[in-house]
Amino acid sequence: EFAARASLDRAPGQPSFLLEPVAADGTDRRMRLVVVNDDMPFLVDSTSQIAGAQGLAVHRILHPVVSVERDAKNHLTAVDAGKDGARESVIYMELERGDARARRRLLDALEASLADVRAAVADWKAMRAAMLADSTMRADGDGAELLRWFESGAMTQLGHEWRTRDGAVHDALGISASRTEQLLSQNALDAAFDWFDAQVKAGNAAPLLIKSNRLSSVHRRVLLDLVVVPELKGKTVERLSIHAGLWTSAALS
């Protein structure tokens, strides 16, 4: 009944949240959360790691994926609608209880995280294409092979952007487009350009592998891995192609 209340009305392309305290006996004070969303990868792990980052212990997670029908006003009209229905993810969590401010912080963080998830999933093919283009047009030898290895599954790609020396962001994809938080600070960007300038003079322009100062809100809450590739005009580094994501466990091992 609680999950159904959260599912009744949901704006297209947006998650629906419902959070409330649970009546408890003794000292085990909990609250319960339902998140209803279009079914896609990364939802459960992203949601649970956001709760953990808020310092809230997770006691239970249930995650059915249901087939539903909605009317023109996006009101739920049928569940278990079969192959003709839309697949929706219903995440039910029981958490350590937080006060009103903790609950507000949790909902705000979940909303931002799920926007990142949606952007990363929507732009996944475009991000793969961007890495393959870099492997073909902007790298060679071992550098090109490394990019193809990342693209083939060694890196969970979450974002991509072009950066020029003035710090401007162009053609952002995935998590680079879903929020304004930078993958690289201006100081780090300047250092990357300086590094590539020196490498190009030495006859080498291999990809640069570094960590972002930005924490991932998708899949795992760790610093994002960045793969940076220079675009050259003659011997001048014009701009940087920056791929953001997470090395997979297979790549790490």
XYZ file of N, CA and C in Angstrom:
759
model
N 0.840 -1.212 0.000
C 0.000 0.000 0.000
C 0.869 1.253 0.000
N 1.965 1.204 0.754
C 2.877 2.348 0.799
C 3.530 2.564 -0.565
N 4.022 1.490 -1.178
C 4.634 1.611 -2.503
C 3.613 2.063 -3.543
N 2.375 1.601 -3.412
C 1.342 1.992 -4.369
C 1.057 3.484 -4.309
N 1.082 4.045 -3.095
C 0.866 5.495 -2.962
C 1.932 6.284 -3.711
N 3.174 5.799 -3.643
C 4.253 6.492 -4.347
C 4.135 6.334 -5.856
N 3.455 5.273 -6.301
C 3.390 4.946 -7.732
C 2.218 5.587 -8.454
N 1.227 6.088 -7.701
C -0.019 6.500 -8.344
C 0.185 7.559 -9.420
N 0.964 8.569 -9.125
C 1.171 9.652 -10.088
C 2.672 9.946 -10.159
N 3.195 10.000 -11.385
C 4.629 10.250 -11.564
C 4.834 11.011 -12.863
N 5.547 12.118 -12.793
C 5.815 12.915 -13.989
C 6.700 12.128 -14.953
N 6.496 12.247 -16.249
C 7.294 11.501 -17.218
C 8.793 11.790 -17.054
N 9.589 10.738 -17.022
C 11.034 10.908 -16.942
C 11.549 11.363 -15.597
N 10.692 11.334 -14.565
C 11.103 11.787 -13.241
C 10.795 10.708 -12.204
N 11.654 10.587 -11.179
C 11.341 9.640 -10.113
C 10.269 10.194 -9.182
N 9.579 9.286 -8.502
C 8.621 9.657 -7.463
C 9.155 9.137 -6.139
N 9.117 9.993 -5.099
C 9.635 9.627 -3.782
C 8.515 9.663 -2.744
N 8.614 8.765 -1.779
C 7.756 8.810 -0.606
C 8.588 8.355 0.579
N 8.640 9.187 1.621
C 9.482 8.902 2.790
C 8.689 9.234 4.040
N 8.654 8.296 4.991
C 7.920 8.546 6.224
C 8.480 7.684 7.353
N 8.347 8.150 8.596
C 8.775 7.336 9.741
C 7.913 6.081 9.858
N 8.489 5.039 10.440
C 7.781 3.790 10.673
C 7.533 3.665 12.173
N 6.306 3.360 12.542
C 6.009 3.108 13.946
C 6.806 1.891 14.416
N 7.522 2.040 15.507
C 8.421 0.980 15.955
C 8.253 0.743 17.442
N 8.514 -0.494 17.840
C 8.521 -0.857 19.253
C 9.968 -0.804 19.761
N 10.154 -0.360 20.991
C 11.493 -0.360 21.572
C 12.382 0.709 20.980
N 13.666 0.374 20.784
C 14.655 1.375 20.373
C 14.968 1.333 18.881
N 14.411 0.391 18.143
C 14.699 0.255 16.718
C 13.834 1.235 15.924
N 14.309 2.449 15.792
C 13.538 3.504 15.137
C 13.946 3.573 13.664
N 12.974 3.434 12.790
C 13.256 3.382 11.359
C 12.356 4.346 10.584
N 12.734 4.567 9.331
C 11.858 5.230 8.386
C 11.880 4.415 7.098
N 10.863 4.607 6.272
C 10.791 3.832 5.041
C 10.702 4.767 3.850
N 11.292 4.318 2.770
C 11.423 5.113 1.554
C 11.000 4.268 0.356
N 10.247 4.872 -0.541
C 9.963 4.258 -1.844
C 10.421 5.215 -2.936
N 11.132 4.661 -3.921
C 11.554 5.414 -5.095
C 11.004 4.689 -6.319
N 10.152 5.346 -7.088
C 9.575 4.768 -8.299
C 10.165 5.498 -9.496
N 10.672 4.726 -10.452
C 11.399 5.333 -11.561
C 11.252 4.441 -12.793
N 11.554 4.993 -13.967
C 11.704 4.143 -15.141
C 12.822 3.140 -14.863
N 12.636 1.906 -15.256
C 13.654 0.900 -14.997
C 14.894 1.176 -15.831
N 16.062 1.134 -15.184
C 17.342 1.362 -15.866
C 18.464 0.855 -14.966
N 19.676 0.742 -15.488
C 20.797 0.293 -14.650
C 21.113 1.285 -13.530
N 21.837 0.807 -12.530
C 22.468 1.603 -11.465
C 21.510 2.126 -10.399
N 20.223 1.792 -10.445
C 19.284 2.422 -9.532
C 19.485 1.973 -8.083
N 19.553 0.663 -7.847
C 19.632 0.172 -6.475
C 20.953 0.560 -5.822
N 22.073 0.331 -6.531
C 23.371 0.652 -5.921
C 23.533 2.151 -5.709
N 23.042 2.956 -6.649
C 23.156 4.403 -6.489
C 22.303 4.898 -5.319
N 21.081 4.371 -5.196
C 20.190 4.784 -4.114
C 20.741 4.383 -2.752
N 21.218 3.159 -2.636
C 21.715 2.687 -1.341
C 23.007 3.392 -0.938
N 23.887 3.701 -1.912
C 25.135 4.382 -1.531
C 24.874 5.838 -1.138
N 23.837 6.460 -1.677
C 23.479 7.813 -1.241
C 22.981 7.783 0.201
N 22.170 6.786 0.536
C 21.700 6.665 1.917
C 22.872 6.455 2.867
N 23.807 5.599 2.480
C 24.978 5.377 3.307
C 25.812 6.624 3.474
N 25.924 7.424 2.404
C 26.704 8.659 2.476
C 26.071 9.676 3.415
N 24.763 9.554 3.647
C 24.080 10.434 4.587
C 24.195 9.928 6.021
N 24.921 8.815 6.207
C 25.112 8.263 7.544
C 23.928 7.475 8.053
N 23.071 6.992 7.146
C 21.862 6.267 7.526
C 22.041 4.778 7.238
N 21.938 3.958 8.265
C 22.050 2.513 8.080
C 20.846 1.998 7.297
N 21.105 1.113 6.331
C 20.051 0.506 5.525
C 19.735 -0.877 6.088
N 18.485 -1.092 6.510
C 18.098 -2.367 7.117
C 17.450 -3.325 6.119
N 16.815 -2.795 5.085
C 16.125 -3.671 4.136
C 15.987 -2.965 2.797
N 16.190 -3.738 1.725
C 15.939 -3.235 0.369
C 15.137 -4.292 -0.389
N 14.049 -3.867 -0.983
C 13.292 -4.709 -1.913
C 13.216 -3.980 -3.247
N 13.331 -4.731 -4.350
C 13.368 -4.059 -5.647
C 12.606 -4.850 -6.709
N 11.290 -4.808 -6.692
C 10.551 -5.377 -7.822
C 10.588 -4.430 -9.031
N 10.582 -5.014 -10.206
C 10.386 -4.259 -11.445
C 9.036 -4.686 -12.002
N 8.149 -3.718 -12.188
C 6.762 -4.038 -12.547
C 6.409 -3.442 -13.901
N 5.480 -4.064 -14.549
C 4.965 -3.588 -15.831
C 3.669 -2.831 -15.569
N 3.616 -1.565 -15.974
C 2.473 -0.722 -15.622
C 1.898 -0.034 -16.847
N 0.682 0.451 -16.664
C 0.052 1.327 -17.651
C -0.385 2.608 -16.953
N -0.247 3.727 -17.650
C -0.664 5.032 -17.129
C -1.521 5.728 -18.173
N -2.431 6.591 -17.678
C -3.280 7.308 -18.614
C -2.581 8.576 -19.111
N -3.304 9.405 -19.844
C -2.703 10.599 -20.437
C -2.211 11.590 -19.398
N -2.726 11.509 -18.174
C -2.290 12.389 -17.095
C -1.245 11.706 -16.205
N -0.719 10.567 -16.683
C 0.323 9.819 -15.979
C -0.153 9.234 -14.651
N -1.452 8.997 -14.539
C -2.003 8.331 -13.366
C -1.981 6.829 -13.610
N -1.581 6.083 -12.595
C -1.469 4.635 -12.707
C -2.844 4.006 -12.922
N -2.968 3.201 -13.976
C -4.253 2.550 -14.267
C -4.169 1.033 -14.203
N -2.959 0.464 -14.335
C -2.844 -0.998 -14.286
C -1.429 -1.380 -13.882
N -1.347 -2.481 -13.119
C -0.066 -3.083 -12.745
C -0.050 -4.507 -13.269
N 1.138 -5.039 -13.523
C 1.279 -6.363 -14.124
C 0.627 -6.353 -15.501
N 1.017 -5.347 -16.284
C 0.380 -5.119 -17.577
C 0.986 -5.954 -18.700
N 1.960 -6.811 -18.368
C 2.530 -7.673 -19.395
C 3.507 -6.938 -20.295
N 3.779 -7.544 -21.442
C 4.817 -7.008 -22.338
C 4.445 -5.657 -22.930
N 3.179 -5.289 -22.911
C 2.751 -4.008 -23.482
C 2.899 -2.856 -22.489
N 3.170 -3.171 -21.223
C 3.300 -2.121 -20.225
C 4.699 -1.537 -20.189
N 4.839 -0.424 -19.504
C 6.149 0.205 -19.296
C 6.783 -0.393 -18.045
N 8.057 -0.668 -18.104
C 8.755 -1.261 -16.959
C 9.182 -0.154 -15.991
N 8.716 -0.285 -14.753
C 9.076 0.686 -13.727
C 9.757 -0.015 -12.558
N 10.780 0.645 -12.053
C 11.529 0.167 -10.895
C 10.870 0.700 -9.628
N 10.641 -0.184 -8.675
C 10.089 0.211 -7.376
C 11.088 -0.222 -6.309
N 11.791 0.745 -5.718
C 12.768 0.458 -4.677
C 12.156 0.805 -3.329
N 12.075 -0.196 -2.460
C 11.579 0.000 -1.098
C 12.745 -0.195 -0.144
N 12.975 0.775 0.741
C 14.077 0.706 1.691
C 13.580 1.025 3.089
N 14.079 0.299 4.070
C 13.893 0.660 5.472
C 15.240 1.121 6.002
N 15.249 2.332 6.579
C 16.476 3.011 6.972
C 16.430 3.389 8.445
N 17.604 3.607 8.975
C 17.708 4.256 10.275
C 16.977 5.592 10.217
N 16.196 5.894 11.250
C 15.398 7.116 11.201
C 16.276 8.357 11.346
N 15.970 9.374 10.540
C 16.639 10.666 10.633
C 15.637 11.755 10.945
N 16.139 12.896 11.400
C 15.233 14.006 11.686
C 14.792 14.678 10.388
N 14.020 15.731 10.499
C 13.444 16.373 9.310
C 14.525 16.875 8.366
N 15.596 17.451 8.932
C 16.664 17.951 8.074
C 17.405 16.809 7.383
N 17.620 15.704 8.095
C 18.277 14.542 7.490
C 17.423 13.964 6.366
N 16.118 13.952 6.559
C 15.232 13.439 5.510
C 15.262 14.340 4.282
N 15.318 15.652 4.499
C 15.380 16.585 3.375
C 16.695 16.435 2.602
N 17.807 16.279 3.352
C 19.108 16.077 2.703
C 19.114 14.786 1.891
N 18.503 13.748 2.444
C 18.449 12.469 1.732
C 17.676 12.610 0.426
N 16.509 13.233 0.465
C 15.704 13.368 -0.751
C 16.403 14.232 -1.797
N 17.045 15.319 -1.358
C 17.772 16.173 -2.309
C 18.918 15.404 -2.961
N 19.662 14.625 -2.157
C 20.787 13.859 -2.696
C 20.303 12.776 -3.648
N 19.183 12.126 -3.316
C 18.640 11.105 -4.194
C 18.183 11.700 -5.518
N 17.548 12.855 -5.457
C 17.081 13.494 -6.689
C 18.255 13.829 -7.604
N 19.357 14.361 -7.034
C 20.536 14.691 -7.835
C 21.188 13.430 -8.386
N 21.291 12.396 -7.561
C 21.919 11.150 -8.000
C 21.133 10.502 -9.133
N 19.820 10.448 -9.003
C 19.021 9.793 -10.031
C 18.984 10.598 -11.325
N 19.161 11.915 -11.233
C 19.310 12.716 -12.455
C 20.610 12.346 -13.160
N 21.672 12.122 -12.380
C 22.940 11.678 -12.964
C 22.794 10.301 -13.604
N 22.095 9.392 -12.914
C 21.877 8.051 -13.464
C 21.162 8.139 -14.804
N 20.085 8.915 -14.835
C 19.295 9.027 -16.063
C 20.135 9.614 -17.208
N 20.925 10.637 -16.900
C 21.753 11.266 -17.939
C 22.817 10.300 -18.447
N 23.443 9.554 -17.525
C 24.488 8.603 -17.930
C 23.918 7.493 -18.798
N 22.744 6.982 -18.434
C 22.131 5.908 -19.216
C 21.683 6.428 -20.579
N 21.093 7.621 -20.608
C 20.587 8.178 -21.865
C 21.707 8.434 -22.861
N 22.875 8.858 -22.376
C 23.977 9.248 -23.266
C 25.037 8.168 -23.421
N 24.754 6.950 -22.957
C 25.770 5.905 -22.942
C 26.320 5.616 -24.338
N 25.451 5.480 -25.333
C 25.922 5.192 -26.697
C 26.767 6.342 -27.239
N 26.362 7.571 -26.962
C 27.131 8.727 -27.443
C 28.499 8.790 -26.771
N 28.568 8.413 -25.483
C 29.857 8.415 -24.789
C 30.776 7.325 -25.321
N 30.225 6.164 -25.631
C 31.028 5.100 -26.253
C 31.569 5.566 -27.603
N 30.709 6.229 -28.372
C 31.137 6.718 -29.680
C 32.252 7.750 -29.545
N 32.173 8.602 -28.514
C 33.205 9.615 -28.300
C 34.554 8.969 -27.971
N 34.536 7.905 -27.167
C 35.800 7.242 -26.841
C 36.370 6.518 -28.062
N 35.518 5.888 -28.847
C 35.995 5.228 -30.057
C 36.551 6.251 -31.052
N 35.915 7.419 -31.139
C 36.426 8.465 -32.022
C 37.806 8.922 -31.572
N 38.008 9.053 -30.259
C 39.329 9.437 -29.753
C 40.366 8.364 -30.074
N 39.974 7.092 -29.969
C 40.920 6.011 -30.245
C 41.327 5.983 -31.706
N 40.446 6.470 -32.576
C 40.722 6.448 -34.018
C 41.414 7.720 -34.496
N 40.978 8.873 -33.971
C 41.405 10.158 -34.528
C 42.455 10.881 -33.687
N 42.566 10.564 -32.401
C 43.404 11.393 -31.527
C 44.425 10.586 -30.725
N 44.532 9.315 -31.025
C 45.506 8.478 -30.325
C 45.995 7.420 -31.294
N 47.143 6.851 -30.990
C 47.661 5.758 -31.813
C 48.435 4.794 -30.922
N 48.788 3.654 -31.497
C 49.593 2.688 -30.765
C 48.929 2.225 -29.481
N 49.744 2.172 -28.419
C 49.233 1.696 -27.124
C 48.132 2.596 -26.585
N 48.218 3.912 -26.856
C 47.182 4.829 -26.383
C 45.830 4.506 -26.984
N 45.802 4.241 -28.309
C 44.550 3.887 -28.970
C 44.021 2.556 -28.453
N 44.931 1.601 -28.233
C 44.513 0.297 -27.717
C 43.931 0.420 -26.319
N 44.524 1.294 -25.499
C 44.010 1.524 -24.149
C 42.588 2.075 -24.189
N 42.329 3.038 -25.062
C 40.987 3.602 -25.174
C 39.981 2.549 -25.625
N 40.383 1.706 -26.557
C 39.476 0.641 -27.013
C 39.196 -0.354 -25.884
N 40.213 -0.599 -25.034
C 40.029 -1.502 -23.891
C 39.022 -0.917 -22.904
N 39.154 0.383 -22.602
C 38.191 1.027 -21.719
C 36.780 0.966 -22.315
N 36.674 1.247 -23.605
C 35.364 1.286 -24.247
C 34.712 -0.093 -24.279
N 35.515 -1.142 -24.333
C 34.973 -2.495 -24.468
C 34.452 -3.066 -23.157
N 34.557 -2.320 -22.061
C 33.975 -2.780 -20.809
C 34.856 -2.627 -19.593
N 36.062 -2.112 -19.748
C 36.953 -1.925 -18.606
C 36.626 -0.660 -17.824
N 35.744 0.170 -18.361
C 35.362 1.409 -17.684
C 33.858 1.615 -17.840
N 33.180 1.849 -16.725
C 31.770 2.220 -16.761
C 31.700 3.704 -17.084
N 31.339 4.018 -18.316
C 31.365 5.412 -18.760
C 30.128 6.152 -18.255
N 30.375 7.301 -17.619
C 29.295 8.070 -17.019
C 29.176 9.487 -17.572
N 30.249 10.024 -18.152
C 30.194 11.391 -18.655
C 31.297 11.668 -19.654
N 31.104 12.696 -20.448
C 32.137 13.150 -21.383
C 31.941 14.639 -21.645
N 33.045 15.343 -21.807
C 32.982 16.758 -22.149
C 34.258 17.165 -22.856
N 34.184 18.268 -23.584
C 35.354 18.936 -24.155
C 35.648 20.168 -23.315
N 36.933 20.403 -23.028
C 37.321 21.596 -22.275
C 38.386 22.352 -23.056
N 38.221 23.656 -23.136
C 39.222 24.532 -23.727
C 40.013 25.216 -22.619
N 41.080 25.896 -23.000
C 41.995 26.458 -22.004
C 41.332 27.484 -21.095
N 40.287 28.130 -21.582
C 39.603 29.131 -20.758
C 38.655 28.494 -19.739
N 38.593 27.157 -19.728
C 37.749 26.464 -18.770
C 36.353 26.153 -19.266
N 35.986 26.635 -20.441
C 34.636 26.419 -20.948
C 34.394 24.938 -21.247
N 33.163 24.500 -21.006
C 32.744 23.126 -21.263
C 31.909 23.101 -22.532
N 32.211 22.142 -23.420
C 31.478 22.026 -24.672
C 30.979 20.596 -24.857
N 29.793 20.469 -25.481
C 29.247 19.162 -25.884
C 29.230 18.162 -24.732
N 28.703 18.584 -23.596
C 28.686 17.728 -22.404
C 27.686 16.588 -22.580
N 28.078 15.425 -22.079
C 27.234 14.234 -22.107
C 27.167 13.625 -20.708
N 26.091 12.886 -20.433
C 25.982 12.161 -19.179
C 26.041 13.075 -17.976
N 26.823 12.669 -16.962
C 26.884 13.433 -15.721
C 27.521 14.799 -15.919
N 28.231 15.005 -17.019
C 28.767 16.335 -17.303
C 27.655 17.308 -17.665
N 26.554 16.780 -18.193
C 25.434 17.627 -18.596
C 24.377 17.762 -17.516
N 24.337 16.820 -16.560
C 23.230 16.798 -15.611
C 23.424 17.727 -14.428
N 24.640 18.225 -14.223
C 24.863 19.194 -13.147
C 26.082 20.049 -13.474
N 26.272 21.132 -12.734
C 27.322 22.097 -13.042
C 28.642 21.787 -12.341
N 28.661 20.836 -11.421
C 29.893 20.506 -10.711
C 30.954 20.029 -11.698
N 32.162 20.593 -11.607
C 33.197 20.344 -12.599
C 33.904 19.012 -12.378
N 34.288 18.383 -13.495
C 35.133 17.188 -13.421
C 36.567 17.562 -13.078
N 37.017 18.705 -13.588
C 38.362 19.215 -13.323
C 38.268 20.679 -12.932
N 38.918 21.059 -11.841
C 39.004 22.472 -11.483
C 39.851 23.205 -12.515
N 39.811 24.530 -12.492
C 40.616 25.285 -13.444
C 42.101 25.025 -13.230
N 42.535 24.909 -11.978
C 43.954 24.611 -11.714
C 44.345 23.257 -12.282
N 43.498 22.262 -12.089
C 43.791 20.934 -12.624
C 43.760 20.939 -14.149
N 42.835 21.712 -14.718
C 42.764 21.815 -16.178
C 44.036 22.453 -16.726
N 44.491 23.530 -16.080
C 45.742 24.181 -16.513
C 46.916 23.210 -16.442
N 46.952 22.426 -15.362
C 48.046 21.457 -15.214
C 47.995 20.396 -16.307
N 46.782 19.980 -16.684
C 46.648 18.985 -17.748
C 47.128 19.544 -19.083
N 46.743 20.787 -19.395
C 47.227 21.404 -20.631
C 48.756 21.527 -20.608
N 49.317 21.949 -19.469
C 50.778 22.063 -19.365
C 51.451 20.716 -19.590
N 50.862 19.663 -19.018
C 51.436 18.327 -19.161
C 51.432 17.889 -20.620
N 50.295 18.105 -21.296
C 50.222 17.712 -22.701
C 51.129 18.574 -23.579
N 51.244 19.864 -23.266
C 52.163 20.715 -24.031
C 53.573 20.143 -23.991
N 54.011 19.729 -22.806
C 55.353 19.162 -22.655
C 55.458 17.820 -23.369
N 54.401 17.007 -23.292
C 54.440 15.708 -23.945
C 54.492 15.836 -25.460
N 53.737 16.779 -26.004
C 53.722 16.968 -27.458
C 55.097 17.416 -27.946
N 55.749 18.299 -27.193
C 57.101 18.732 -27.570
C 58.075 17.568 -27.566
N 57.829 16.593 -26.687
C 58.695 15.415 -26.603
C 58.292 14.333 -27.602
N 57.263 14.610 -28.398
C 56.831 13.656 -29.409
C 55.875 12.595 -28.913
N 55.186 12.870 -27.809
C 54.266 11.894 -27.247
C 52.984 12.603 -26.828
N 51.826 11.989 -27.138
C 50.538 12.570 -26.714
C 49.625 11.465 -26.215
N 50.158 10.592 -25.359
C 49.382 9.472 -24.823
C 48.262 9.974 -23.927
N 47.180 9.222 -23.792
C 46.105 9.621 -22.875
C 46.614 9.772 -21.449
N 45.994 10.688 -20.728
C 46.330 10.960 -19.331
C 45.245 10.350 -18.450
N 45.646 9.528 -17.481
C 44.703 8.880 -16.572
C 44.858 9.496 -15.190
N 43.820 10.149 -14.704
C 43.866 10.831 -13.409
C 42.533 10.646 -12.688
N 42.494 11.097 -11.440
C 41.265 11.102 -10.663
C 40.654 12.502 -10.682
N 39.327 12.549 -10.713
C 38.611 13.803 -10.531
C 38.517 14.108 -9.040
N 38.297 15.373 -8.694
C 37.962 15.740 -7.318
C 36.477 15.533 -7.027
N 35.723 15.132 -8.048
C 34.277 14.967 -7.922
C 33.941 13.513 -7.598
N 33.117 13.314 -6.580
C 32.663 11.981 -6.220
C 31.554 11.526 -7.171
N 31.589 10.258 -7.517
C 30.515 9.700 -8.326
C 29.267 9.532 -7.472
N 28.125 9.909 -8.021
C 26.844 9.628 -7.367
C 26.129 8.480 -8.051
N 26.817 7.848 -9.009
C 26.256 6.732 -9.764
C 27.078 5.478 -9.472
N 26.398 4.405 -9.102
C 26.992 3.077 -8.968
C 27.883 2.927 -7.727
N 29.004 3.658 -7.649
C 29.902 3.588 -6.493
C 30.270 5.006 -6.077
N 30.260 5.259 -4.773
C 30.591 6.599 -4.282
C 32.101 6.699 -4.052
N 32.830 6.876 -5.130
C 34.277 7.039 -5.114
C 34.622 8.181 -6.062
N 35.863 8.647 -6.005
C 36.291 9.681 -6.937
C 36.228 9.145 -8.366
N 35.717 9.948 -9.257
C 35.589 9.545 -10.654
C 36.964 9.341 -11.293
N 37.052 8.328 -12.148
C 38.241 8.134 -12.979
C 38.087 8.953 -14.251
N 39.153 9.621 -14.648
C 39.139 10.437 -15.862
C 40.175 9.913 -16.856
N 39.794 9.876 -18.108
C 40.705 9.585 -19.214
C 40.704 10.822 -20.102
N 41.853 11.460 -20.216
C 41.952 12.753 -20.904
C 42.783 12.569 -22.175
N 42.237 13.052 -23.300
C 42.884 12.893 -24.601
C 42.992 14.271 -25.244
N 44.176 14.658 -25.726
C 44.316 15.976 -26.340
C 43.898 15.968 -27.806
N 43.323 17.067 -28.244
C 43.089 17.281 -29.665
C 44.102 18.312 -30.147
N 44.877 17.937 -31.150
C 45.974 18.777 -31.622
C 45.600 19.497 -32.908
N 46.119 20.711 -33.035
C 46.112 21.433 -34.304
C 47.566 21.728 -34.616
N 48.128 20.896 -35.491
C 49.572 20.952 -35.690
C 50.269 20.428 -34.451
N 51.096 21.278 -33.831
C 51.785 20.914 -32.588
C 51.166 21.603 -31.372
N 49.991 22.192 -31.574
C 49.332 22.920 -30.486
C 48.156 22.126 -29.938
N 48.064 22.038 -28.617
C 46.930 21.378 -27.979
C 45.768 22.365 -27.952
N 44.746 22.085 -28.749
C 43.615 22.998 -28.879
C 42.603 22.836 -27.744
N 42.266 21.594 -27.422
C 41.281 21.323 -26.386
C 41.472 19.899 -25.900
N 40.758 19.561 -24.802
C 40.893 18.249 -24.194
C 39.556 17.517 -24.209
N 39.612 16.255 -24.593
C 38.462 15.359 -24.529
C 38.557 14.601 -23.213
N 37.555 14.782 -22.340
C 37.609 14.221 -20.989
C 36.484 13.203 -20.814
N 36.879 11.956 -20.600
C 35.934 10.873 -20.346
C 35.907 10.602 -18.847
N 34.719 10.557 -18.261
C 34.569 10.333 -16.824
C 33.792 9.047 -16.591
N 34.224 8.287 -15.599
C 33.525 7.062 -15.256
C 34.210 6.352 -14.120
N 34.029 5.045 -14.073
C 34.608 4.216 -13.022
C 35.240 2.989 -13.665
N 36.509 2.749 -13.339
C 37.112 1.511 -13.794
C 36.324 0.346 -13.206
N 36.089 -0.675 -13.999
C 35.377 -1.844 -13.504
C 36.281 -2.668 -12.583
N 35.675 -3.578 -11.833
C 36.468 -4.429 -10.942
C 37.464 -5.266 -11.735
N 37.070 -5.686 -12.936
C 37.998 -6.469 -13.778
C 39.200 -5.626 -14.178
N 38.963 -4.368 -14.512
C 40.071 -3.482 -14.890
C 40.983 -3.224 -13.702
N 40.403 -3.021 -12.537
C 41.210 -2.760 -11.337
C 42.082 -3.956 -10.991
N 41.531 -5.167 -11.138
C 42.323 -6.362 -10.814
C 43.380 -6.612 -11.875
